[in-house]
mmCIF file of N, CA and C in Angstrom:
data_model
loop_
_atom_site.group_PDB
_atom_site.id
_atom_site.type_symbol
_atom_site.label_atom_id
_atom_site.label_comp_id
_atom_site.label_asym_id
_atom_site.label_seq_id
_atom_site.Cartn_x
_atom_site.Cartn_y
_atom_site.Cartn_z
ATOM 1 N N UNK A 228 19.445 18.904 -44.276
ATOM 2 C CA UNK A 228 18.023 18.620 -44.149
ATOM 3 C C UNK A 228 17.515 19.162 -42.818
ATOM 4 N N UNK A 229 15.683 19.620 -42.771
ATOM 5 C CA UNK A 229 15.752 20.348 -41.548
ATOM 6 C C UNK A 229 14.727 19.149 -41.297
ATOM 7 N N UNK A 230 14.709 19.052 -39.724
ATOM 8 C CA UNK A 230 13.354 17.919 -39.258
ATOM 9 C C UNK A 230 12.251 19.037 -38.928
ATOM 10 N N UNK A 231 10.630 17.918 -39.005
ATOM 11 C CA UNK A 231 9.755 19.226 -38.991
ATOM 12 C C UNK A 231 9.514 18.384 -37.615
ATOM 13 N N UNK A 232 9.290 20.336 -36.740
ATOM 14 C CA UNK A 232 8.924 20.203 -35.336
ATOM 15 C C UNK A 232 7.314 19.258 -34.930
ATOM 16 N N UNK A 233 6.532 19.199 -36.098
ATOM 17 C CA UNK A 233 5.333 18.435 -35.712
ATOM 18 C C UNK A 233 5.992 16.897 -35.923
ATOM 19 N N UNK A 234 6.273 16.505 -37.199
ATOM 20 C CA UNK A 234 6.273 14.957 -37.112
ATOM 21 C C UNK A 234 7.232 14.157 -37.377
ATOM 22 N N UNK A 235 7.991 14.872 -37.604
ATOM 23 C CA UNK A 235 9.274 14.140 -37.366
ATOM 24 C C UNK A 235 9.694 13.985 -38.882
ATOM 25 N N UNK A 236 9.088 14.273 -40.105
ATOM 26 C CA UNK A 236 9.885 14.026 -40.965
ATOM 27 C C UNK A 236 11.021 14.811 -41.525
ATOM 28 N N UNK A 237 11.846 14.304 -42.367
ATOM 29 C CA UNK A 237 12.591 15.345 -42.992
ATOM 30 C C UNK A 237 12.900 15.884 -44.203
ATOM 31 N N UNK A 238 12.623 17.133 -44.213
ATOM 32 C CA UNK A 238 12.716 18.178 -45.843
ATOM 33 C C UNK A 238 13.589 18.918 -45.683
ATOM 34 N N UNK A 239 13.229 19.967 -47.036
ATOM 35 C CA UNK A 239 14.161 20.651 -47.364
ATOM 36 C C UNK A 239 13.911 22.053 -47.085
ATOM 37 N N UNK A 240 14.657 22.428 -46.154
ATOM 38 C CA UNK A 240 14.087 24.353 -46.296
ATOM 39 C C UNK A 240 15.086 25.091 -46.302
ATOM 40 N N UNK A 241 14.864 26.094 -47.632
ATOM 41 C CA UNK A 241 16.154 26.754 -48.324
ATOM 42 C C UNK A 241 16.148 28.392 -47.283
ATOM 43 N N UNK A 242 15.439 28.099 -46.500
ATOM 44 C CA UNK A 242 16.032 29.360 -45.369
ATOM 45 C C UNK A 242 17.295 28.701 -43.950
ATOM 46 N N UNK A 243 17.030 27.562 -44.103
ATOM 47 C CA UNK A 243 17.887 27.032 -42.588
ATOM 48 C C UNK A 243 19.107 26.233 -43.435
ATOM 49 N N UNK A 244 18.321 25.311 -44.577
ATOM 50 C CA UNK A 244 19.671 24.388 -45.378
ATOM 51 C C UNK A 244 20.315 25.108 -46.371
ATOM 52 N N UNK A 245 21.393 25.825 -46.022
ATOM 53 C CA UNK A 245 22.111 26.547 -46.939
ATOM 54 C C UNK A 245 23.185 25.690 -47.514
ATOM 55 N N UNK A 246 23.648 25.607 -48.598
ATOM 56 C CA UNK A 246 24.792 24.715 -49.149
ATOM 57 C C UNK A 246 25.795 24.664 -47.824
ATOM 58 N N UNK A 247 26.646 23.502 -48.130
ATOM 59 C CA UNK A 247 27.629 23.379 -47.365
ATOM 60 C C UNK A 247 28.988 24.534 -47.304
ATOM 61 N N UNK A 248 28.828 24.827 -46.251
ATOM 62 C CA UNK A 248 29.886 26.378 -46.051
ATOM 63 C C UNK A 248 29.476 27.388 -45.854
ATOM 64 N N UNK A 249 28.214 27.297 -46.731
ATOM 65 C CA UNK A 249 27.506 28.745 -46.978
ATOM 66 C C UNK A 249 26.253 29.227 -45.634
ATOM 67 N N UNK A 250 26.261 30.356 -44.800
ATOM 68 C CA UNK A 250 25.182 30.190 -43.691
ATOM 69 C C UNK A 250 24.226 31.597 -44.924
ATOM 70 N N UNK A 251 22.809 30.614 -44.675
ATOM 71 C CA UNK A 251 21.440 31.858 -45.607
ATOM 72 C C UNK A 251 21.530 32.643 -44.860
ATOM 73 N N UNK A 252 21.472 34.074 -45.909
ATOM 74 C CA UNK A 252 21.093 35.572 -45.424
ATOM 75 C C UNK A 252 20.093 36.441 -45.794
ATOM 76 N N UNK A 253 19.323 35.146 -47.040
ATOM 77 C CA UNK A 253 17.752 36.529 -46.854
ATOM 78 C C UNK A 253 18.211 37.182 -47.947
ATOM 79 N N UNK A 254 19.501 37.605 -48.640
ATOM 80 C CA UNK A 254 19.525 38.320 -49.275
ATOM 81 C C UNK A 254 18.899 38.340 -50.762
ATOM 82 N N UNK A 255 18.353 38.845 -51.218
ATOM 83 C CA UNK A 255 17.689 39.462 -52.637
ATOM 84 C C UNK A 255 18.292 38.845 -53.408
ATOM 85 N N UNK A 256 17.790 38.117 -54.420
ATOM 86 C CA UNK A 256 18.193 37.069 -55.249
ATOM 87 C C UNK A 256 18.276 35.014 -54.506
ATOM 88 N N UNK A 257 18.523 35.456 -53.489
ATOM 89 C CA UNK A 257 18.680 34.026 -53.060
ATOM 90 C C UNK A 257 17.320 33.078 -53.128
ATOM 91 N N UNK A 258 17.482 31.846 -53.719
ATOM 92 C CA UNK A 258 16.229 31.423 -53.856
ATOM 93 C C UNK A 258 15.061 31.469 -52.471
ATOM 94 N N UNK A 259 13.767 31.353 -52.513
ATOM 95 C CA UNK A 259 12.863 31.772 -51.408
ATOM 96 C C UNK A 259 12.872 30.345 -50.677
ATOM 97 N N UNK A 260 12.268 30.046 -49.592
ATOM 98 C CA UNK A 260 11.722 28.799 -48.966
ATOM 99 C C UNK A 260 10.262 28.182 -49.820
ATOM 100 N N UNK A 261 10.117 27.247 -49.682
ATOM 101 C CA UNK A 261 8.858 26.682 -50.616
ATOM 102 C C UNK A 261 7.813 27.534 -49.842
ATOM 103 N N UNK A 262 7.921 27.465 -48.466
ATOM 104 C CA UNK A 262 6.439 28.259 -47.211
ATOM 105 C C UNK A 262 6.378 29.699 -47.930
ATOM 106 N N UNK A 263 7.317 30.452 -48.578
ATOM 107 C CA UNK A 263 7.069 31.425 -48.783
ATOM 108 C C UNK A 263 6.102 31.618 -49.712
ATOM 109 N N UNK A 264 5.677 30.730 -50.308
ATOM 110 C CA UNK A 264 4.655 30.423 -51.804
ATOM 111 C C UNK A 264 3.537 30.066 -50.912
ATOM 112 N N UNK A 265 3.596 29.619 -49.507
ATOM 113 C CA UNK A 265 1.969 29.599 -49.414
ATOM 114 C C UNK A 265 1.416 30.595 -47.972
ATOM 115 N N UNK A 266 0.120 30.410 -47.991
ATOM 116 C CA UNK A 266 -0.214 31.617 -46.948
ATOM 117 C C UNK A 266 0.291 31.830 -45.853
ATOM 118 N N UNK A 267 0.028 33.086 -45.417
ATOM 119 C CA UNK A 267 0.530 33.284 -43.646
ATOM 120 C C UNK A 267 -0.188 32.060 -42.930
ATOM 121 N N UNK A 268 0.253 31.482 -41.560
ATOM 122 C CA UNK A 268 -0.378 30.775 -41.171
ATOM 123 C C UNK A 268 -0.049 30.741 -39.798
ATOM 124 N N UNK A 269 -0.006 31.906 -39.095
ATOM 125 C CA UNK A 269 1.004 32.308 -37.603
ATOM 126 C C UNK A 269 -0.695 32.919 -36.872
ATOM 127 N N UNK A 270 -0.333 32.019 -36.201
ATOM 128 C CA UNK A 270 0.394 31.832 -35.056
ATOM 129 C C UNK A 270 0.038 30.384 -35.023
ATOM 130 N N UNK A 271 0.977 29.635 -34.767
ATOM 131 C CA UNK A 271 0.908 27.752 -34.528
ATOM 132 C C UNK A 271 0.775 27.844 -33.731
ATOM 133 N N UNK A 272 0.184 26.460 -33.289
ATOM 134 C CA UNK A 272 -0.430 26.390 -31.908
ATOM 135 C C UNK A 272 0.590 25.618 -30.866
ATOM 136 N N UNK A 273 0.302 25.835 -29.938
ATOM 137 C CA UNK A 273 1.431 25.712 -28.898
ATOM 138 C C UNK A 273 2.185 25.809 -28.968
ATOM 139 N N UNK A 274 3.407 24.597 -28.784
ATOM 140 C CA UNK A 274 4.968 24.488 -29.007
ATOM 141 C C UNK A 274 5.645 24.555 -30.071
ATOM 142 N N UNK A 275 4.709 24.526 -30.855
ATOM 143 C CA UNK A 275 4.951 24.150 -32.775
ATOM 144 C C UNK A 275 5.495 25.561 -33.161
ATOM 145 N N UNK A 276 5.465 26.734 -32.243
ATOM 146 C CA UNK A 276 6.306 27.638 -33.273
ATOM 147 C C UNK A 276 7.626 27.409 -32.996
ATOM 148 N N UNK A 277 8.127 26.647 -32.175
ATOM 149 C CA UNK A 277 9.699 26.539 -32.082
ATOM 150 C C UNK A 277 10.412 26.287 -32.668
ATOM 151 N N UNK A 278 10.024 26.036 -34.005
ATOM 152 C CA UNK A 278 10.400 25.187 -35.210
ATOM 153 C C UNK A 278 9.410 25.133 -36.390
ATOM 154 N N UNK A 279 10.494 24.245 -38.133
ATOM 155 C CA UNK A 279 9.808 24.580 -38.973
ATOM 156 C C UNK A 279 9.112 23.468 -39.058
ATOM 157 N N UNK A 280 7.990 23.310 -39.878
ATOM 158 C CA UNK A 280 7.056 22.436 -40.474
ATOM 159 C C UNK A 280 7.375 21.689 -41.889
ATOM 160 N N UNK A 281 7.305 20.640 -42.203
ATOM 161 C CA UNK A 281 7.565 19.873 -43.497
ATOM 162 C C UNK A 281 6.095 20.425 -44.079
ATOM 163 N N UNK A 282 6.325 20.249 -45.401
ATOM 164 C CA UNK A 282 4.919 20.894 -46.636
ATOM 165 C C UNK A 282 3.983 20.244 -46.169
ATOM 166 N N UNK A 283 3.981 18.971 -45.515
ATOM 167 C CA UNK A 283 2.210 17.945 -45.362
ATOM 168 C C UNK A 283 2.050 18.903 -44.178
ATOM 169 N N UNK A 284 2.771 19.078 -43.247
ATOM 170 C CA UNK A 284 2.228 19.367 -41.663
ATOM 171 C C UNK A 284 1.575 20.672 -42.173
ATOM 172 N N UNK A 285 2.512 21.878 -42.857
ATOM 173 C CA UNK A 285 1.927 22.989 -42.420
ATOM 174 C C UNK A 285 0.819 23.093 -43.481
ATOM 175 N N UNK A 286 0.580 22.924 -44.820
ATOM 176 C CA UNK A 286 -0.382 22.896 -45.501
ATOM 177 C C UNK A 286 -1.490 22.081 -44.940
ATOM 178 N N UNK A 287 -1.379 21.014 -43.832
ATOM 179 C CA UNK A 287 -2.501 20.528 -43.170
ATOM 180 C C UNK A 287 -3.004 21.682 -42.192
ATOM 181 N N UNK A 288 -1.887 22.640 -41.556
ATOM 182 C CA UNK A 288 -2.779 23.207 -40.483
ATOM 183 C C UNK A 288 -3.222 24.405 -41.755
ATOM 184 N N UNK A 289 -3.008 24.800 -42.266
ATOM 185 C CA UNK A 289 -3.436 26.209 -43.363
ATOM 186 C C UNK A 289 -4.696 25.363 -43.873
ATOM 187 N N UNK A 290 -5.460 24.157 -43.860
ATOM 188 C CA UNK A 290 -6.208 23.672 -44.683
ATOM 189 C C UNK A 290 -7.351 23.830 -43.574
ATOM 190 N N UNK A 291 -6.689 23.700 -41.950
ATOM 191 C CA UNK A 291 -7.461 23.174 -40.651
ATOM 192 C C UNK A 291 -7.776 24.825 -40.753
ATOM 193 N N UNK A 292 -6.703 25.582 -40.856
ATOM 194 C CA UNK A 292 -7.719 27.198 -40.280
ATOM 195 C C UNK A 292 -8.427 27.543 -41.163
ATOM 196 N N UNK A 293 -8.592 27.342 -42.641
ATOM 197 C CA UNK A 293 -9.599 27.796 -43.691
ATOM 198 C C UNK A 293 -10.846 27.174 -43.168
ATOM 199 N N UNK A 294 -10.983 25.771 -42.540
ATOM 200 C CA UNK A 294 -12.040 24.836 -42.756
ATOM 201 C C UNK A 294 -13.492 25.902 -41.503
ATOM 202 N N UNK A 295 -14.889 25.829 -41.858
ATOM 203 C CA UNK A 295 -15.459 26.505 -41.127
ATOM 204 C C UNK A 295 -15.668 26.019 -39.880
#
């Protein structure tokens, strides 16, 4: 399980949590990360790129940069 750098909860992200033994390589065929299904959303603000985001955090900030 990865913790998200904004709030502390914890999910699942199939780029960092690779089965046990196995380290992810990106390679073609391997299933994608869920973030990859939703928009670019770079550059986070401040410290927050040091790390990944759980689905509420980052779909909250992708909702905050659409908003006018």
């Amino acid at each position: 399980m990865s913790t998200c750098e904004r709030c502390g909860a914890e999910f699942h992200c199939a780029m960092a949590d690779a089965p046990p033994g196995q380290q992810p390589t990106g390679a073609p065929g391997e299933t994608p990360c869920w973030c990859t299904l939703l928009p670019p959303a770079v550059p986070l603000p401040g410290q927050a790129a040091v790390g990944c985001w759980c689905p509420d955090c980052l779909r909250s900030h992708i909702a905050a940069l659409k908003a006018p």
